[in-house]
């Protein structure tokens, strides 16, 4: 193919995580081979993926992966979350009373969430993108320049690509967002989330647990087999200390929080600490630019909604672009980009405020606040209709849901 054609595409996506790859696949399937897409990310050189983390996939996000033909490739390794137990206690309390339980399906036979190991899902997305003929480049978008009808991206390998739209899907420290001069407002919680995988003696039966402790939530999330993923919130300095402990001392700290209800436990994955904060881009769009996922917003993992919010961005942007392309409109035009921003910004701000409030309510040592929140949790537990609302919200199927998150193609 001559260079003049090879360097021109319809869409450039910087970032090959869940959001970037899902957007590329959805649009390729919706608009066909003539709609040329390039995805650029140095991580594409690391195949298969070595990401040790696991992620909760809400029902709406699972519907998106099903719609784009990826879910079947990972379904056998996905663990349904069949029940959720919420407790509130101090670290040294002998008993952790259960204040709230969630169970049941959002629809018959459809759990409200699944747990999946990131590396399996990333590998499936990369394979699907290759099969679809998407141009995957193991390099980064180093800079870009915009013109009235196009955007030209300079890649770190020295090549240039001209497109109608650039999408920043390159994470919380987005170089694309920074190059565009879009401010990222928010604050650090001075907390870190310790993440690891734990094997245990007894079966978990698909039950997830959220223990609210004064330092922050301690989540036990079921994986396939007798394994769980741990998301353990501590003050940042304490998290650094705990992660650096010798294995036996780390195990002792873990067991104090984990308990013995699943029998003997053993850490079977790397342990890492990730800083936590709340940040939102001043704008989700720029000149021939759209931001999705962590490049647009970062929230506390207390409600497990970070990735699912990013996939909701994907579904909304894919629908806006596909509708515009079919009408012969400019996919990088302001009308299309503003439709995407209107669709996502309010929902993002609402979720950010909610998770911020939950973190402040639960991550403290106040006995007064503890009593208030326990009364509130007890009231929710006693009102089945209210519990159903919470389940549907957690599943991502409330509000103005884009087609992909209803399981429909755009």
CSV table of C-alpha atoms in Angstrom, one decimal:
chain,number,residue,atom,x,y,z
A,1,UNK,CA,0.0,0.0,0.0
A,2,UNK,CA,1.4,3.4,-0.9
A,3,UNK,CA,2.5,5.6,2.0
A,4,UNK,CA,-0.1,8.2,1.3
A,5,UNK,CA,-2.8,5.7,1.9
A,6,UNK,CA,-1.1,3.7,4.7
A,7,UNK,CA,-0.7,6.8,6.9
A,8,UNK,CA,-4.4,7.8,6.6
A,9,UNK,CA,-7.0,6.2,8.8
A,10,UNK,CA,-10.4,7.2,10.1
A,11,UNK,CA,-9.6,6.8,13.8
A,12,UNK,CA,-6.5,6.6,16.0
A,13,UNK,CA,-6.8,5.2,19.5
A,14,UNK,CA,-3.9,5.8,21.9
A,15,UNK,CA,-4.1,3.0,24.5
A,16,UNK,CA,-4.7,-0.7,24.2
A,17,UNK,CA,-6.4,-1.5,27.5
A,18,UNK,CA,-9.9,-2.7,27.8
A,19,UNK,CA,-11.4,0.6,26.7
A,20,UNK,CA,-9.2,1.2,23.7
A,21,UNK,CA,-9.5,-2.3,22.3
A,22,UNK,CA,-13.2,-2.6,22.9
A,23,UNK,CA,-13.9,0.7,21.1
A,24,UNK,CA,-11.8,-0.3,18.1
A,25,UNK,CA,-13.5,-3.7,17.8
A,26,UNK,CA,-17.0,-2.3,18.2
A,27,UNK,CA,-16.5,0.3,15.5
A,28,UNK,CA,-14.8,-2.1,13.1
A,29,UNK,CA,-17.8,-4.4,13.5
A,30,UNK,CA,-20.3,-1.6,13.1
A,31,UNK,CA,-18.8,0.2,10.2
A,32,UNK,CA,-16.9,-2.6,8.3
A,33,UNK,CA,-13.4,-2.9,6.8
A,34,UNK,CA,-13.6,0.5,5.0
A,35,UNK,CA,-13.5,2.2,8.4
A,36,UNK,CA,-9.7,2.1,9.1
A,37,UNK,CA,-8.6,2.1,12.8
A,38,UNK,CA,-5.1,2.2,14.3
A,39,UNK,CA,-4.5,1.3,18.0
A,40,UNK,CA,-1.1,2.4,19.4
A,41,UNK,CA,0.3,1.2,22.7
A,42,UNK,CA,3.7,-0.1,23.8
A,43,UNK,CA,1.9,-2.7,25.8
A,44,UNK,CA,1.0,-4.5,22.6
A,45,UNK,CA,4.6,-5.8,22.5
A,46,UNK,CA,3.9,-7.8,25.7
A,47,UNK,CA,1.9,-10.8,24.4
A,48,UNK,CA,0.5,-12.7,26.1
A,49,UNK,CA,-0.4,-10.1,28.7
A,50,UNK,CA,1.2,-10.4,32.1
A,51,UNK,CA,-1.2,-8.2,34.0
A,52,UNK,CA,-1.6,-9.9,37.4
A,53,UNK,CA,-4.8,-8.0,38.4
A,54,UNK,CA,-8.4,-9.1,38.3
A,55,UNK,CA,-11.5,-7.0,37.6
A,56,UNK,CA,-15.2,-7.0,38.4
A,57,UNK,CA,-17.1,-6.9,35.2
A,58,UNK,CA,-20.7,-5.6,35.8
A,59,UNK,CA,-23.6,-7.2,33.9
A,60,UNK,CA,-23.8,-4.2,31.4
A,61,UNK,CA,-20.1,-4.5,30.7
A,62,UNK,CA,-20.4,-8.2,30.1
A,63,UNK,CA,-23.2,-7.5,27.6
A,64,UNK,CA,-20.8,-5.2,25.8
A,65,UNK,CA,-18.2,-7.9,25.6
A,66,UNK,CA,-20.8,-10.4,24.4
A,67,UNK,CA,-22.0,-8.0,21.7
A,68,UNK,CA,-18.5,-7.5,20.2
A,69,UNK,CA,-17.9,-11.3,20.3
A,70,UNK,CA,-15.2,-11.4,23.0
A,71,UNK,CA,-17.1,-12.9,26.0
A,72,UNK,CA,-17.2,-16.5,24.7
A,73,UNK,CA,-13.4,-16.6,24.6
A,74,UNK,CA,-13.2,-15.8,28.4
A,75,UNK,CA,-16.4,-17.1,29.8
A,76,UNK,CA,-14.9,-20.3,31.2
A,77,UNK,CA,-12.4,-18.3,33.2
A,78,UNK,CA,-15.0,-15.8,34.5
A,79,UNK,CA,-16.4,-16.3,38.0
A,80,UNK,CA,-20.0,-15.2,38.6
A,81,UNK,CA,-20.5,-13.1,41.7
A,82,UNK,CA,-23.7,-14.8,43.1
A,83,UNK,CA,-23.8,-13.1,46.5
A,84,UNK,CA,-22.3,-10.0,48.2
A,85,UNK,CA,-21.9,-9.6,52.0
A,86,UNK,CA,-21.1,-6.2,53.6
A,87,UNK,CA,-19.8,-5.9,57.1
A,88,UNK,CA,-18.7,-3.0,59.2
A,89,UNK,CA,-16.2,-3.5,62.1
A,90,UNK,CA,-13.0,-2.5,63.7
A,91,UNK,CA,-9.9,-4.5,62.9
A,92,UNK,CA,-9.7,-6.2,66.4
A,93,UNK,CA,-13.4,-6.9,66.7
A,94,UNK,CA,-14.0,-10.6,67.5
A,95,UNK,CA,-17.2,-10.7,65.4
A,96,UNK,CA,-18.0,-8.9,62.1
A,97,UNK,CA,-21.7,-8.5,62.0
A,98,UNK,CA,-23.3,-8.6,58.5
A,99,UNK,CA,-25.3,-5.5,57.8
A,100,UNK,CA,-26.2,-6.0,54.2
A,101,UNK,CA,-26.4,-8.8,51.7
A,102,UNK,CA,-27.0,-8.8,48.0
A,103,UNK,CA,-28.0,-11.8,46.0
A,104,UNK,CA,-29.9,-12.9,42.9
A,105,UNK,CA,-29.6,-12.0,39.2
A,106,UNK,CA,-30.4,-8.8,37.4
A,107,UNK,CA,-32.2,-10.9,34.8
A,108,UNK,CA,-33.0,-14.6,35.1
A,109,UNK,CA,-29.7,-16.5,34.8
A,110,UNK,CA,-27.6,-13.2,34.6
A,111,UNK,CA,-25.5,-12.5,37.7
A,112,UNK,CA,-25.0,-8.8,38.4
A,113,UNK,CA,-21.2,-9.2,38.0
A,114,UNK,CA,-18.3,-11.5,37.1
A,115,UNK,CA,-14.7,-11.5,38.3
A,116,UNK,CA,-12.1,-12.1,35.6
A,117,UNK,CA,-8.3,-12.0,35.4
A,118,UNK,CA,-7.2,-9.0,33.3
A,119,UNK,CA,-4.6,-10.9,31.3
A,120,UNK,CA,-7.2,-13.3,29.9
A,121,UNK,CA,-9.6,-10.5,28.8
A,122,UNK,CA,-6.8,-8.4,27.3
A,123,UNK,CA,-5.5,-11.4,25.3
A,124,UNK,CA,-9.0,-12.1,24.0
A,125,UNK,CA,-9.5,-8.5,23.0
A,126,UNK,CA,-6.1,-8.4,21.2
A,127,UNK,CA,-6.9,-11.6,19.3
A,128,UNK,CA,-10.3,-10.3,18.3
A,129,UNK,CA,-8.8,-7.0,17.1
A,130,UNK,CA,-6.3,-8.8,15.0
A,131,UNK,CA,-9.0,-11.0,13.4
A,132,UNK,CA,-10.9,-7.9,12.6
A,133,UNK,CA,-8.0,-6.4,10.7
A,134,UNK,CA,-7.4,-3.5,13.1
A,135,UNK,CA,-3.9,-2.0,12.8
A,136,UNK,CA,-2.2,-2.6,16.1
A,137,UNK,CA,1.1,-0.8,16.8
A,138,UNK,CA,3.4,-1.5,19.7
A,139,UNK,CA,4.3,2.1,20.2
A,140,UNK,CA,2.9,5.3,21.9
A,141,UNK,CA,1.2,8.4,20.6
A,142,UNK,CA,4.1,10.9,21.3
A,143,UNK,CA,2.4,14.1,20.1
A,144,UNK,CA,-0.3,15.3,17.7
A,145,UNK,CA,-1.3,18.3,15.7
A,146,UNK,CA,-4.8,19.3,14.7
A,147,UNK,CA,-6.1,20.9,11.5
A,148,UNK,CA,-9.6,21.9,10.5
A,149,UNK,CA,-10.4,18.5,9.0
A,150,UNK,CA,-7.9,16.1,10.5
A,151,UNK,CA,-5.5,15.3,13.3
A,152,UNK,CA,-2.0,14.0,12.7
A,153,UNK,CA,-0.4,11.8,15.4
A,154,UNK,CA,3.4,11.4,15.7
A,155,UNK,CA,4.1,7.9,17.1
A,156,UNK,CA,7.1,7.2,19.3
A,157,UNK,CA,8.6,5.0,16.5
A,158,UNK,CA,8.8,8.0,14.3
A,159,UNK,CA,5.8,7.2,12.0
A,160,UNK,CA,2.9,9.6,11.4
A,161,UNK,CA,-0.8,8.8,11.0
A,162,UNK,CA,-3.4,11.2,9.9
A,163,UNK,CA,-7.0,10.6,11.0
A,164,UNK,CA,-10.4,12.3,11.5
A,165,UNK,CA,-10.4,11.6,15.2
A,166,UNK,CA,-7.9,10.8,18.0
A,167,UNK,CA,-9.1,8.9,21.1
A,168,UNK,CA,-7.1,9.1,24.3
A,169,UNK,CA,-7.4,5.8,26.2
A,170,UNK,CA,-4.0,5.9,27.7
A,171,UNK,CA,-4.8,5.8,31.4
A,172,UNK,CA,-4.8,8.2,34.4
A,173,UNK,CA,-1.5,9.7,33.4
A,174,UNK,CA,-2.6,10.2,29.9
A,175,UNK,CA,0.1,11.8,27.7
A,176,UNK,CA,-2.6,12.6,25.1
A,177,UNK,CA,-4.7,14.5,27.6
A,178,UNK,CA,-1.6,16.4,28.8
A,179,UNK,CA,-0.6,17.3,25.2
A,180,UNK,CA,-4.0,18.6,24.6
A,181,UNK,CA,-3.7,20.9,27.6
A,182,UNK,CA,-6.8,19.5,29.3
A,183,UNK,CA,-6.6,19.9,33.1
A,184,UNK,CA,-7.2,16.9,35.3
A,185,UNK,CA,-8.9,18.1,38.5
A,186,UNK,CA,-9.2,16.2,41.8
A,187,UNK,CA,-7.3,15.0,44.8
A,188,UNK,CA,-5.4,12.1,46.3
A,189,UNK,CA,-7.0,10.2,49.2
A,190,UNK,CA,-3.6,9.5,50.6
A,191,UNK,CA,-4.7,5.9,50.4
A,192,UNK,CA,-3.4,3.0,48.4
A,193,UNK,CA,-5.1,-0.2,47.3
A,194,UNK,CA,-3.1,-3.3,48.0
A,195,UNK,CA,-3.9,-5.9,45.3
A,196,UNK,CA,-3.0,-9.6,45.3
A,197,UNK,CA,-4.5,-13.1,44.7
A,198,UNK,CA,-5.1,-15.5,47.5
A,199,UNK,CA,-5.8,-19.2,47.4
A,200,UNK,CA,-7.9,-20.8,50.2
A,201,UNK,CA,-8.9,-24.1,51.5
A,202,UNK,CA,-12.7,-24.0,51.3
A,203,UNK,CA,-14.9,-23.0,48.4
A,204,UNK,CA,-16.2,-19.5,48.2
A,205,UNK,CA,-19.5,-20.4,46.4
A,206,UNK,CA,-19.3,-17.2,44.4
A,207,UNK,CA,-19.7,-14.9,47.4
A,208,UNK,CA,-17.9,-11.5,47.4
A,209,UNK,CA,-17.2,-9.8,50.7
A,210,UNK,CA,-16.7,-6.1,51.5
A,211,UNK,CA,-15.4,-5.5,55.0
A,212,UNK,CA,-15.5,-1.9,56.0
A,213,UNK,CA,-12.6,-1.2,58.3
A,214,UNK,CA,-11.5,2.1,59.7
A,215,UNK,CA,-8.5,2.4,57.3
A,216,UNK,CA,-10.8,1.6,54.3
A,217,UNK,CA,-12.6,-1.3,52.6
A,218,UNK,CA,-11.1,-4.8,52.5
A,219,UNK,CA,-12.7,-6.6,49.5
A,220,UNK,CA,-12.6,-10.3,48.9
A,221,UNK,CA,-13.7,-11.0,45.3
A,222,UNK,CA,-14.1,-14.6,44.1
A,223,UNK,CA,-12.1,-16.0,41.2
A,224,UNK,CA,-12.4,-19.5,39.6
A,225,UNK,CA,-11.3,-22.4,41.8
A,226,UNK,CA,-10.5,-21.8,45.4
A,227,UNK,CA,-9.0,-18.4,44.8
A,228,UNK,CA,-10.0,-14.8,45.4
A,229,UNK,CA,-8.7,-11.4,44.5
A,230,UNK,CA,-8.0,-9.0,47.3
A,231,UNK,CA,-8.4,-5.2,47.1
A,232,UNK,CA,-7.2,-3.9,50.5
A,233,UNK,CA,-7.3,-0.2,51.3
A,234,UNK,CA,-4.8,1.4,53.7
A,235,UNK,CA,-3.2,4.8,54.2
A,236,UNK,CA,-0.5,5.1,51.6
A,237,UNK,CA,2.4,5.0,54.1
A,238,UNK,CA,0.9,1.9,55.8
A,239,UNK,CA,0.2,0.2,52.5
A,240,UNK,CA,3.9,0.7,51.4
A,241,UNK,CA,5.0,-0.8,54.8
A,242,UNK,CA,2.7,-3.8,54.5
A,243,UNK,CA,3.7,-4.6,50.9
A,244,UNK,CA,7.4,-4.5,51.8
A,245,UNK,CA,6.9,-7.0,54.7
A,246,UNK,CA,8.5,-10.4,54.6
A,247,UNK,CA,6.1,-13.1,53.4
A,248,UNK,CA,5.3,-14.4,56.9
A,249,UNK,CA,4.6,-11.0,58.3
A,250,UNK,CA,2.5,-10.1,55.3
A,251,UNK,CA,0.5,-13.3,55.7
A,252,UNK,CA,-0.2,-12.4,59.4
A,253,UNK,CA,-1.5,-8.9,58.4
A,254,UNK,CA,-3.6,-10.4,55.7
A,255,UNK,CA,-5.1,-13.1,57.9
A,256,UNK,CA,-6.1,-10.5,60.5
A,257,UNK,CA,-8.3,-8.9,57.9
A,258,UNK,CA,-9.3,-11.9,55.8
A,259,UNK,CA,-10.4,-14.2,58.7
A,260,UNK,CA,-10.5,-18.0,58.8
A,261,UNK,CA,-13.9,-18.7,57.3
A,262,UNK,CA,-12.4,-20.1,54.1
A,263,UNK,CA,-9.8,-22.1,55.9
A,264,UNK,CA,-6.1,-21.8,55.4
A,265,UNK,CA,-5.0,-19.1,53.0
A,266,UNK,CA,-1.9,-18.5,50.9
A,267,UNK,CA,-0.8,-15.6,48.7
A,268,UNK,CA,-0.4,-16.9,45.1
A,269,UNK,CA,0.1,-13.7,43.2
A,270,UNK,CA,2.3,-10.6,43.3
A,271,UNK,CA,1.4,-8.0,45.8
A,272,UNK,CA,1.3,-4.4,44.7
A,273,UNK,CA,0.0,-1.1,46.0
A,274,UNK,CA,-1.8,1.5,43.8
A,275,UNK,CA,-2.5,5.1,44.9
A,276,UNK,CA,-6.1,6.1,45.1
A,277,UNK,CA,-7.8,9.4,44.3
A,278,UNK,CA,-10.7,11.1,42.6
A,279,UNK,CA,-9.9,12.9,39.3
A,280,UNK,CA,-11.9,14.2,36.4
A,281,UNK,CA,-10.8,15.8,33.2
A,282,UNK,CA,-12.0,19.4,32.8
A,283,UNK,CA,-13.4,18.3,29.4
A,284,UNK,CA,-13.8,14.9,27.9
A,285,UNK,CA,-13.3,16.3,24.4
A,286,UNK,CA,-10.9,18.6,22.6
A,287,UNK,CA,-10.3,19.6,19.0
A,288,UNK,CA,-10.7,16.2,17.1
A,289,UNK,CA,-10.1,14.5,20.4
A,290,UNK,CA,-12.1,12.3,22.8
A,291,UNK,CA,-11.0,10.9,26.2
A,292,UNK,CA,-12.3,7.6,27.5
A,293,UNK,CA,-11.7,5.5,30.6
A,294,UNK,CA,-9.1,6.5,33.2
A,295,UNK,CA,-7.8,9.2,30.8
A,296,UNK,CA,-11.2,11.0,31.5
A,297,UNK,CA,-11.9,10.0,35.1
A,298,UNK,CA,-10.5,8.1,38.0
A,299,UNK,CA,-12.7,7.1,41.1
A,300,UNK,CA,-12.2,5.2,44.3
A,301,UNK,CA,-12.6,1.4,43.9
A,302,UNK,CA,-15.0,1.3,46.8
A,303,UNK,CA,-18.0,0.5,44.5
A,304,UNK,CA,-16.0,-1.4,41.9
A,305,UNK,CA,-17.2,0.8,39.1
A,306,UNK,CA,-14.0,2.3,37.6
A,307,UNK,CA,-13.6,-0.1,34.7
A,308,UNK,CA,-17.3,-0.3,34.1
A,309,UNK,CA,-17.5,3.5,33.8
A,310,UNK,CA,-14.8,3.4,31.2
A,311,UNK,CA,-16.7,0.8,29.2
A,312,UNK,CA,-19.8,3.0,29.4
A,313,UNK,CA,-17.6,5.7,27.8
A,314,UNK,CA,-16.7,3.2,25.0
A,315,UNK,CA,-20.4,2.3,24.4
A,316,UNK,CA,-21.5,6.0,24.3
A,317,UNK,CA,-18.6,7.1,22.0
A,318,UNK,CA,-19.0,4.1,19.7
A,319,UNK,CA,-22.7,4.9,19.3
A,320,UNK,CA,-22.1,8.6,18.6
A,321,UNK,CA,-19.3,7.8,16.0
A,322,UNK,CA,-21.3,5.0,14.3
A,323,UNK,CA,-24.4,7.1,14.0
A,324,UNK,CA,-22.4,10.0,12.5
A,325,UNK,CA,-20.5,7.8,10.1
A,326,UNK,CA,-23.7,6.3,8.7
A,327,UNK,CA,-25.2,9.8,8.2
A,328,UNK,CA,-22.0,10.9,6.3
A,329,UNK,CA,-21.1,13.3,9.1
A,330,UNK,CA,-17.6,14.2,10.2
A,331,UNK,CA,-16.8,11.7,13.1
A,332,UNK,CA,-14.3,14.2,14.6
A,333,UNK,CA,-16.7,17.1,14.3
A,334,UNK,CA,-17.8,19.1,17.4
A,335,UNK,CA,-21.4,17.9,17.1
A,336,UNK,CA,-20.4,14.3,17.5
A,337,UNK,CA,-18.0,15.0,20.3
A,338,UNK,CA,-20.4,17.1,22.2
A,339,UNK,CA,-23.0,14.4,22.0
A,340,UNK,CA,-20.5,12.0,23.6
A,341,UNK,CA,-19.6,14.5,26.4
A,342,UNK,CA,-23.2,15.3,27.2
A,343,UNK,CA,-24.0,11.6,27.5
A,344,UNK,CA,-21.1,10.8,29.8
A,345,UNK,CA,-20.1,13.8,31.9
A,346,UNK,CA,-23.1,14.0,34.3
A,347,UNK,CA,-23.1,10.3,35.0
A,348,UNK,CA,-19.3,10.4,35.6
A,349,UNK,CA,-19.6,13.3,38.1
A,350,UNK,CA,-22.5,11.6,39.9
A,351,UNK,CA,-20.6,8.4,40.3
A,352,UNK,CA,-17.5,10.3,41.5
A,353,UNK,CA,-19.4,12.2,44.1
A,354,UNK,CA,-21.1,9.0,45.3
A,355,UNK,CA,-17.8,7.0,45.7
A,356,UNK,CA,-16.1,10.0,47.3
A,357,UNK,CA,-19.0,10.2,49.9
A,358,UNK,CA,-18.8,6.5,50.5
A,359,UNK,CA,-15.1,6.5,51.1
A,360,UNK,CA,-15.4,9.4,53.6
A,361,UNK,CA,-18.3,7.8,55.3
A,362,UNK,CA,-16.6,4.4,55.8
A,363,UNK,CA,-12.8,5.2,56.0
A,364,UNK,CA,-12.7,6.7,59.4
A,365,UNK,CA,-12.5,5.9,63.1
A,366,UNK,CA,-15.6,7.8,64.2
A,367,UNK,CA,-18.0,5.8,66.3
A,368,UNK,CA,-20.8,8.3,65.6
A,369,UNK,CA,-20.4,7.8,61.8
A,370,UNK,CA,-20.2,4.1,62.3
A,371,UNK,CA,-23.5,4.0,64.1
A,372,UNK,CA,-25.1,6.2,61.4
A,373,UNK,CA,-23.9,4.1,58.5
A,374,UNK,CA,-24.8,0.8,60.2
A,375,UNK,CA,-28.3,2.0,60.8
A,376,UNK,CA,-28.4,3.0,57.1
A,377,UNK,CA,-27.1,-0.4,55.9
A,378,UNK,CA,-29.6,-2.1,58.2
A,379,UNK,CA,-32.5,-0.1,56.6
A,380,UNK,CA,-31.4,-1.1,53.1
A,381,UNK,CA,-31.2,-4.7,54.1
A,382,UNK,CA,-34.8,-4.6,55.3
A,383,UNK,CA,-36.3,-3.0,52.1
A,384,UNK,CA,-36.1,-5.5,49.2
A,385,UNK,CA,-37.1,-2.9,46.6
A,386,UNK,CA,-34.3,-0.7,47.6
A,387,UNK,CA,-31.8,-3.5,47.4
A,388,UNK,CA,-33.0,-4.3,43.9
A,389,UNK,CA,-32.2,-0.6,43.0
A,390,UNK,CA,-28.7,-1.0,44.3
A,391,UNK,CA,-28.1,-4.2,42.5
A,392,UNK,CA,-29.3,-2.7,39.1
A,393,UNK,CA,-27.1,0.3,39.7
A,394,UNK,CA,-24.1,-1.9,40.5
A,395,UNK,CA,-24.9,-3.9,37.3
A,396,UNK,CA,-24.7,-0.7,35.2
A,397,UNK,CA,-28.2,-1.1,33.7
A,398,UNK,CA,-29.8,2.1,35.0
A,399,UNK,CA,-30.1,5.5,33.4
A,400,UNK,CA,-29.6,6.2,29.7
A,401,UNK,CA,-27.8,3.0,28.8
A,402,UNK,CA,-26.0,2.9,25.4
A,403,UNK,CA,-26.8,0.1,23.0
A,404,UNK,CA,-23.6,-1.9,23.6
A,405,UNK,CA,-24.3,-2.1,27.3
A,406,UNK,CA,-27.8,-3.5,26.5
A,407,UNK,CA,-26.1,-6.2,24.5
A,408,UNK,CA,-27.0,-4.6,21.1
A,409,UNK,CA,-24.6,-3.7,18.3
A,410,UNK,CA,-24.2,0.0,17.5
